[in-house]
Amino acid sequence: MRKWFIFPSLPLLTVTIAFIGHILIKASISSTHLILLELHQQMQNQVNTEMSQRLETAMQLNRMHCDHLNCGVLDLVSVTERERYFSSHIKLQPDVAMTFIGQPDGSFYGARRCNDGEIQIVRNNSETNGGSWYYSINSFGEGANLKEQFPDFDPRTRPWYMEAVEARGPIFSSVYSHFVFREPMITASYPVYDQSHQLTGVFGVNYLLSWLGNTLGSLPIGDSGQVFVVDDYGMLVASTLDITPYKIVDGGSELIPISEVNDTLVQAAIAMPEYENSDKLPQVSVLGKKYYVGFSEYREYGFDWDIYVIMAEEDFFGEVDDAIMQAVTIMAFSFLLSILFTTYIAGRMVKPITTLSAAAEELSEGKLAAIPDNGRKDEIGRLTRSFNEMGRRISQTVAHLEETVTQRTQELEERNKELKLLSFTDGLTGIPNRRKFDESLKSAWNTALRYGWRVGLFMIDIDLFKDYNDTYGHQAGDDTLRAIGKLIYGKAMRSTDLAARFGGEEFVVLILDTQPEGLMKLAEDIRSGVEALDIEHSSSPFQKVTISIGVAHMLPSPDTTPETLIHMADEALYQAKNNGRNMVVEDTKSV
């Protein structure tokens, strides 16, 4: 009877064990592909986000330079203001190698970040005989000591300049060798044209391609994984390989063709045919190890790059595979020793395996809930704990990727806030600039029109300031501008008032809802306050620095514009100058 009980049970036990093994292996393979696919997508998104954020930052910096040049914030003629401008902006962008402008006459100005982190400014014009001279900077961001010279550098012959001129719009250059660092580089170029559509210059922001390699190196690809980027010419742009992605030829750098990379895994990946199944990663076996190969395209900002992500199966699921093999071994051993307990063994094995299968399916759907651990000491318990450990690691990896993307986004937002604040502040005096004044005047005009308020405007000019600069030097002139700007800014006390630098030695004060008597009193207070500074000016008939103020005010109407008020204040200032300077004149048309 025992034989009749055992032998009929053998087929049932065989089928049961085979069924359990089939469920386990199928669920494991399915979840492996889905989890790796999700992990690959997360890494691709991180690379794409990192690249797009950096490239957009470069374009935003160029656009801001263009706006500042057009509105007078960036004065290329003034050596002091030009060098302070470029050095202050590159300090805010730690990933930028250089920001600069090349002009049609061959001149070249900007600031660069050296390998040791030092900021230097560059001068290249007729005074340097067409050579690029690099200077260290002082605490004000101005050129101090000559550090390095590069003769015969003409920006008009560089790829970033020629490609931008040909495109007549913002563009990223192709990869080229930087003439100083001797490394591959890309440049965000931005051509600037004047009102007659003549080229004024080409702004540029340099990125060394080494930053992309650092980004790839931060990805959680495992101990045996690789990530590399290939351009549309089949050249290696960046990778996690232990090689330099370029070679030095004739004093310059050239990218290495991907076909020349001496790595069996890389060559196997690029030799794979196109794979169109988006629900499953293709596999390749190299030296007895199985790898999953993910491929994506980056087609932004004119780039045509392919990104390969290679992950070793054993790096992520080695413990799970070992536990599965041990569980299968235990089940086979139980088959030989426990025929009488076939039903009991089968029932006991099916339940935890089904639980593991369901957990694997949930894990593949992104539900990273742990499987309850009942403290079993057998292989099923180990398999449960292995799955839980795998889920924990995947959860940590996904959380790390999301945290990295969030951190990069927050950093970009903070940098954008700093750039916006800088774009509204005069770099020399520290008070609002012309751009801020134009925006505030428009807003104040609309407010006054709505509530029937009076708008007052002071146009202020420092008397004989050019003679002052010629006599005492530009440094003294800058100190005087700062002192007068601080005094004027301190007089505009109310939240609706605005004092700003209009340009050069001119300042403006915008006053809302104040009667003419109050406007004239405030203007006289400013004039006398500057006179009281008692700044020596030997070329002035007053023997000190003085100002002239033109005052205009009006009640806005639908038929008037802010430009009318500016013109009236300017006319009053002209009268103050003609009448002997150091006085306040009210425009006769003010009502």
Coordinates of C-alpha atoms in Angstrom, one line a residue, residues 135-544:
Y135 CA 45.2 88.8 -15.4
S136 CA 44.5 87.8 -11.8
I137 CA 41.8 89.9 -10.2
N138 CA 41.7 92.1 -7.1
S139 CA 38.9 92.2 -4.5
F140 CA 36.8 94.4 -6.8
G141 CA 37.0 91.9 -9.7
E142 CA 39.4 94.1 -11.7
G143 CA 42.6 92.9 -13.6
A144 CA 45.6 93.0 -11.3
N145 CA 48.7 91.0 -12.2
L146 CA 49.5 89.6 -15.7
K147 CA 49.5 85.8 -15.5
E148 CA 49.6 84.4 -19.0
Q149 CA 49.9 85.5 -22.6
F150 CA 48.7 83.8 -25.8
P151 CA 49.8 85.7 -29.0
D152 CA 47.8 85.9 -32.2
F153 CA 44.4 84.8 -30.9
D154 CA 41.6 85.9 -33.2
P155 CA 38.1 85.0 -31.9
R156 CA 36.7 85.4 -35.4
T157 CA 38.5 82.2 -36.5
R158 CA 37.1 80.0 -33.6
P159 CA 34.3 77.6 -34.3
W160 CA 31.9 79.1 -31.7
Y161 CA 32.2 82.5 -33.4
M162 CA 31.9 81.4 -37.0
E163 CA 28.9 79.0 -36.3
A164 CA 27.0 81.7 -34.4
V165 CA 27.5 84.2 -37.1
E166 CA 26.4 81.7 -39.7
A167 CA 23.3 80.8 -37.7
R168 CA 22.5 84.4 -36.8
G169 CA 21.0 83.2 -33.5
P170 CA 21.8 81.3 -30.3
I171 CA 23.6 78.0 -30.9
F172 CA 25.8 75.5 -29.3
S173 CA 29.1 74.9 -31.1
S174 CA 30.3 71.5 -32.2
V175 CA 32.9 69.8 -30.0
Y176 CA 36.4 71.5 -30.4
S177 CA 39.7 71.7 -28.6
H178 CA 40.2 74.5 -26.2
F179 CA 43.3 76.4 -27.0
V180 CA 44.4 76.8 -23.3
F181 CA 43.1 73.7 -21.5
R182 CA 43.8 71.3 -24.5
E183 CA 40.5 69.5 -23.7
P184 CA 37.4 69.0 -25.7
M185 CA 34.8 71.7 -25.1
I186 CA 31.4 73.0 -26.2
T187 CA 30.4 76.6 -26.3
A188 CA 27.0 78.3 -26.0
S189 CA 27.2 81.1 -28.6
Y190 CA 24.9 84.1 -28.8
P191 CA 25.4 86.7 -31.6
V192 CA 24.3 90.3 -30.8
Y193 CA 23.2 92.8 -33.4
D194 CA 22.6 96.6 -33.2
Q195 CA 19.5 98.4 -34.4
S196 CA 20.8 98.5 -38.0
H197 CA 21.3 94.7 -37.9
Q198 CA 25.1 95.0 -37.8
L199 CA 27.0 92.4 -35.8
T200 CA 28.1 93.8 -32.4
G201 CA 29.8 90.7 -31.1
V202 CA 29.3 87.1 -30.1
F203 CA 28.8 86.1 -26.4
G204 CA 30.1 82.7 -25.4
V205 CA 29.9 80.4 -22.4
N206 CA 32.4 77.5 -22.3
Y207 CA 31.9 74.0 -20.7
L208 CA 34.7 71.5 -20.6
L209 CA 33.2 68.0 -21.4
S210 CA 34.8 66.6 -18.3
W211 CA 31.7 67.7 -16.3
L212 CA 29.6 65.2 -18.3
G213 CA 32.0 62.4 -17.3
N214 CA 31.6 63.4 -13.7
T215 CA 27.8 63.3 -14.0
L216 CA 27.9 59.8 -15.5
G217 CA 30.3 58.6 -12.7
S218 CA 27.6 59.5 -10.1
L219 CA 25.0 57.1 -11.6
P220 CA 24.3 53.9 -9.6
I221 CA 25.2 51.4 -12.3
G222 CA 26.9 48.8 -10.1
D223 CA 30.5 47.6 -9.9
S224 CA 30.6 46.2 -13.4
G225 CA 28.3 48.6 -15.2
Q226 CA 29.3 51.3 -17.8
V227 CA 27.8 54.4 -19.2
F228 CA 29.1 56.2 -22.3
V229 CA 27.9 58.9 -24.7
V230 CA 28.6 58.9 -28.5
D231 CA 28.0 61.8 -30.9
D232 CA 26.6 61.6 -34.4
Y233 CA 30.1 61.1 -35.9
G234 CA 30.7 58.0 -33.8
M235 CA 33.1 59.8 -31.4
L236 CA 33.3 59.1 -27.6
V237 CA 32.1 62.2 -25.8
A238 CA 32.1 61.0 -22.2
S239 CA 32.1 57.7 -20.3
T240 CA 32.7 56.0 -17.0
L241 CA 35.5 54.0 -18.6
D242 CA 38.9 54.2 -17.0
I243 CA 40.3 56.1 -20.1
T244 CA 40.5 59.7 -21.2
P245 CA 37.9 60.2 -24.0
Y246 CA 40.3 62.2 -26.1
K247 CA 43.9 62.2 -27.4
I248 CA 46.4 65.0 -27.9
V249 CA 47.2 65.6 -31.6
D250 CA 49.5 68.5 -32.8
G251 CA 49.1 70.3 -29.5
G252 CA 45.2 70.0 -29.5
S253 CA 42.7 67.4 -28.3
E254 CA 40.7 65.1 -30.5
L255 CA 37.8 62.8 -29.5
I256 CA 38.4 59.1 -29.8
P257 CA 36.2 57.1 -32.2
I258 CA 34.1 54.6 -30.2
S259 CA 35.2 51.9 -32.5
E260 CA 38.8 52.3 -31.3
V261 CA 37.9 51.9 -27.6
N262 CA 39.7 48.8 -26.3
D263 CA 36.8 47.4 -24.2
T264 CA 35.0 44.2 -25.1
L265 CA 31.8 45.2 -23.3
V266 CA 31.6 48.6 -25.1
Q267 CA 32.2 47.0 -28.5
A268 CA 29.5 44.3 -27.8
A269 CA 27.0 47.1 -26.9
I270 CA 27.5 49.2 -30.0
A271 CA 27.4 46.1 -32.2
M272 CA 23.9 45.2 -31.1
P273 CA 21.1 45.7 -33.6
E274 CA 18.4 48.3 -33.1
Y275 CA 16.0 47.1 -30.4
E276 CA 12.4 48.4 -30.6
N277 CA 10.8 46.6 -27.6
S278 CA 10.4 49.4 -25.0
D279 CA 9.1 46.9 -22.3
K280 CA 12.3 44.9 -22.1
L281 CA 16.0 45.7 -22.1
P282 CA 18.2 43.8 -24.6
Q283 CA 20.9 41.5 -23.2
V284 CA 24.4 40.7 -24.2
S285 CA 26.8 38.1 -22.8
V286 CA 30.5 39.0 -22.4
L287 CA 33.1 36.6 -20.9
G288 CA 30.4 34.5 -19.3
K289 CA 28.5 37.4 -17.7
K290 CA 25.1 38.7 -18.7
Y291 CA 24.6 42.4 -19.1
Y292 CA 21.5 44.5 -19.9
V293 CA 22.1 47.3 -22.4
G294 CA 19.9 50.5 -22.4
F295 CA 20.0 53.0 -25.2
S296 CA 18.5 56.5 -25.5
E297 CA 18.9 59.6 -27.6
Y298 CA 19.6 63.1 -26.6
R299 CA 18.3 65.5 -29.2
E300 CA 18.2 68.9 -27.5
Y301 CA 20.0 72.2 -28.3
G302 CA 21.2 70.9 -31.7
F303 CA 23.1 67.9 -30.2
D304 CA 22.6 64.4 -31.7
W305 CA 24.1 62.2 -29.0
D306 CA 23.4 58.5 -28.1
I307 CA 23.6 57.4 -24.5
Y308 CA 24.4 53.8 -23.6
V309 CA 23.7 52.4 -20.1
I310 CA 25.2 48.9 -19.4
M311 CA 24.2 47.1 -16.1
A312 CA 25.6 43.7 -15.0
E313 CA 22.9 41.3 -13.9
E314 CA 25.0 40.0 -11.0
D315 CA 25.4 43.5 -9.5
F316 CA 21.7 43.8 -8.7
F317 CA 20.3 40.3 -8.4
G318 CA 23.1 38.0 -7.4
E319 CA 21.7 37.3 -4.0
V320 CA 18.2 36.6 -5.4
D321 CA 19.6 34.1 -8.0
D322 CA 21.5 32.3 -5.2
A323 CA 18.5 32.1 -3.0
I324 CA 16.4 30.7 -5.9
M325 CA 18.9 28.0 -6.7
Q326 CA 19.1 27.0 -3.1
A327 CA 15.3 26.9 -2.9
V328 CA 15.1 24.6 -6.0
T329 CA 17.8 22.4 -4.4
I330 CA 15.9 22.1 -1.2
M331 CA 12.7 21.2 -3.1
A332 CA 14.4 18.5 -5.1
F333 CA 15.9 17.1 -1.9
S334 CA 12.5 17.1 -0.3
F335 CA 11.1 15.2 -3.3
L336 CA 13.5 12.3 -2.6
L337 CA 13.1 12.2 1.1
S338 CA 9.5 13.2 1.8
I339 CA 7.2 11.4 -0.6
L340 CA 4.7 10.7 2.2
F341 CA 4.5 14.4 2.9
T342 CA 4.1 15.5 -0.7
T343 CA 0.8 17.4 -0.1
Y344 CA 2.2 19.1 3.0
I345 CA 5.4 20.1 1.4
A346 CA 3.7 21.3 -1.8
G347 CA 1.2 23.4 0.1
R348 CA 3.9 24.9 2.3
M349 CA 6.0 25.7 -0.7
V350 CA 3.3 27.2 -2.9
K351 CA 2.1 29.7 -0.4
P352 CA 5.4 31.6 0.2
I353 CA 6.4 31.3 -3.5
T354 CA 3.0 32.8 -4.5
T355 CA 3.6 35.6 -2.0
L356 CA 7.0 36.2 -3.5
S357 CA 5.6 36.2 -7.0
A358 CA 2.9 38.8 -6.0
A359 CA 5.6 40.9 -4.3
A360 CA 7.8 40.7 -7.4
E361 CA 4.8 41.9 -9.5
E362 CA 4.1 44.8 -7.1
L363 CA 7.8 45.6 -7.1
S364 CA 7.8 45.8 -10.9
E365 CA 4.9 48.2 -10.7
G366 CA 6.8 50.5 -8.3
K367 CA 5.1 49.4 -5.1
L368 CA 8.1 48.9 -2.9
A369 CA 6.3 47.3 0.1
A370 CA 8.2 44.8 2.2
I371 CA 7.1 41.1 2.3
P372 CA 6.1 40.1 5.9
D373 CA 9.0 38.2 7.4
N374 CA 7.8 35.4 9.7
G375 CA 11.3 34.6 10.9
R376 CA 11.6 31.4 8.8
K377 CA 15.1 29.9 8.9
D378 CA 14.8 27.9 5.7
E379 CA 15.6 29.0 2.1
I380 CA 12.1 30.5 1.6
G381 CA 12.8 32.8 4.5
R382 CA 16.2 33.7 3.0
L383 CA 14.5 34.3 -0.3
T384 CA 11.9 36.5 1.4
R385 CA 14.7 38.5 3.1
S386 CA 16.6 38.7 -0.2
F387 CA 13.6 40.2 -1.9
N388 CA 13.1 42.6 0.9
E389 CA 16.7 43.7 0.7
M390 CA 16.4 44.1 -3.0
G391 CA 13.3 46.2 -2.6
R392 CA 15.1 48.4 0.0
R393 CA 18.0 48.9 -2.3
I394 CA 15.9 49.7 -5.3
S395 CA 13.8 52.1 -3.2
Q396 CA 17.0 53.8 -2.0
T397 CA 18.3 54.1 -5.5
V398 CA 15.1 55.6 -6.8
A399 CA 14.9 58.0 -3.8
H400 CA 18.5 59.0 -4.4
L401 CA 17.8 59.7 -8.1
E402 CA 14.7 61.8 -7.2
E403 CA 16.6 63.7 -4.5
T404 CA 19.5 64.4 -6.9
V405 CA 17.0 65.8 -9.5
T406 CA 15.3 67.9 -6.9
Q407 CA 18.6 69.2 -5.6
R408 CA 19.7 70.2 -9.1
T409 CA 16.4 71.9 -9.8
Q410 CA 16.6 73.9 -6.5
E411 CA 20.2 74.9 -7.3
L412 CA 19.1 76.1 -10.7
E413 CA 16.2 78.1 -9.2
E414 CA 18.6 79.7 -6.6
R415 CA 21.0 80.7 -9.4
N416 CA 18.2 82.1 -11.4
K417 CA 17.1 84.2 -8.4
E418 CA 20.7 85.5 -8.0
L419 CA 20.9 86.4 -11.7
K420 CA 17.6 88.2 -11.6
L421 CA 18.6 90.2 -8.5
L422 CA 22.0 91.0 -10.2
S423 CA 20.2 92.2 -13.4
F424 CA 18.3 94.8 -11.4
T425 CA 21.3 96.2 -9.5
D426 CA 24.0 98.6 -10.7
G427 CA 27.3 96.8 -10.3
L428 CA 29.3 99.9 -9.2
T429 CA 27.0 101.8 -6.8
G430 CA 24.9 98.9 -5.5
I431 CA 21.6 100.8 -6.1
P432 CA 18.9 99.9 -8.6
N433 CA 20.0 100.2 -12.3
R434 CA 18.3 101.6 -15.5
R435 CA 16.5 98.3 -16.1
K436 CA 14.9 98.4 -12.6
F437 CA 14.0 102.1 -13.1
D438 CA 12.3 101.4 -16.5
E439 CA 10.2 98.6 -15.0
S440 CA 9.3 100.6 -11.9
L441 CA 8.3 103.7 -13.9
K442 CA 5.9 101.6 -16.0
S443 CA 4.3 100.1 -12.9
A444 CA 4.2 103.5 -11.0
W445 CA 2.6 105.1 -14.1
N446 CA -0.2 102.6 -14.2
T447 CA -0.8 102.9 -10.5
A448 CA -1.0 106.7 -10.6
L449 CA -3.3 106.5 -13.6
R450 CA -5.6 104.2 -11.6
Y451 CA -5.7 106.2 -8.4
G452 CA -5.3 109.7 -9.8
W453 CA -1.9 110.2 -8.1
R454 CA 0.8 112.7 -9.2
V455 CA 4.1 111.2 -10.5
G456 CA 7.3 113.1 -9.8
L457 CA 10.7 112.5 -11.5
F458 CA 14.1 114.0 -10.7
M459 CA 16.8 113.8 -13.4
I460 CA 20.1 114.3 -11.7
D461 CA 23.5 114.9 -13.3
I462 CA 26.9 115.3 -11.6
D463 CA 28.4 118.7 -12.7
L464 CA 31.6 118.6 -14.8
F465 CA 32.1 114.9 -14.0
K466 CA 34.3 114.2 -17.0
D467 CA 36.7 117.0 -15.8
Y468 CA 36.6 115.4 -12.4
N469 CA 37.6 112.0 -13.8
D470 CA 40.4 113.6 -15.9
T471 CA 41.8 115.4 -12.8
Y472 CA 41.4 112.8 -10.1
G473 CA 41.3 109.5 -12.0
H474 CA 38.6 106.9 -12.6
Q475 CA 39.0 105.3 -9.2
A476 CA 38.1 108.5 -7.5
G477 CA 35.3 108.9 -9.9
D478 CA 33.9 105.5 -9.0
D479 CA 34.2 106.4 -5.3
T480 CA 32.3 109.7 -5.9
L481 CA 29.5 107.8 -7.9
R482 CA 29.1 105.4 -5.0
A483 CA 29.0 108.2 -2.4
I484 CA 26.4 110.2 -4.3
G485 CA 24.4 107.1 -5.2
K486 CA 24.3 106.1 -1.5
L487 CA 23.1 109.6 -0.5
I488 CA 20.4 109.8 -3.2
Y489 CA 19.2 106.3 -2.4
G490 CA 18.9 107.2 1.3
K491 CA 16.7 110.2 0.5
A492 CA 14.1 108.0 -1.2
M493 CA 12.6 106.8 2.1
R494 CA 9.1 105.6 1.1
S495 CA 8.4 102.1 -0.2
T496 CA 6.9 103.7 -3.4
D497 CA 9.9 105.9 -4.0
L498 CA 12.9 104.6 -6.2
A499 CA 16.4 106.0 -6.6
A500 CA 18.4 104.5 -9.4
R501 CA 21.5 105.0 -11.5
F502 CA 20.3 106.1 -15.0
G503 CA 23.7 105.7 -16.7
G504 CA 27.2 107.2 -16.5
E505 CA 27.0 110.1 -14.0
E506 CA 23.2 110.4 -14.2
F507 CA 20.8 109.3 -11.5
V508 CA 17.0 109.4 -11.3
V509 CA 14.5 109.6 -8.4
L510 CA 10.9 108.4 -8.9
I511 CA 8.3 109.9 -6.4
L512 CA 4.6 108.9 -6.2
D513 CA 1.7 110.9 -4.7
T514 CA 3.7 114.0 -3.6
Q515 CA 2.7 117.7 -4.2
P516 CA 5.1 120.0 -6.2
E517 CA 6.2 121.8 -3.0
G518 CA 7.3 118.5 -1.5
L519 CA 9.1 117.5 -4.6
M520 CA 11.1 120.7 -4.8
K521 CA 11.9 120.5 -1.1
L522 CA 13.2 116.9 -1.5
A523 CA 15.2 117.8 -4.6
E524 CA 16.8 120.8 -2.8
D525 CA 17.6 118.5 0.1
I526 CA 19.4 116.1 -2.2
R527 CA 21.3 118.9 -4.0
S528 CA 22.4 120.4 -0.7
G529 CA 23.3 117.0 0.7
V530 CA 25.7 116.3 -2.2
E531 CA 27.2 119.8 -1.7
A532 CA 27.6 119.0 2.0
L533 CA 29.7 115.9 1.1
D534 CA 32.4 118.5 0.4
I535 CA 34.2 116.4 -2.2
E536 CA 37.0 118.5 -3.7
H537 CA 36.7 119.4 -7.4
S538 CA 39.3 121.9 -8.5
S539 CA 37.9 122.2 -12.1
S540 CA 34.5 123.3 -10.8
P541 CA 33.7 127.0 -10.1
F542 CA 32.3 125.8 -6.8
Q543 CA 35.6 124.0 -5.9
K544 CA 33.6 120.9 -4.9

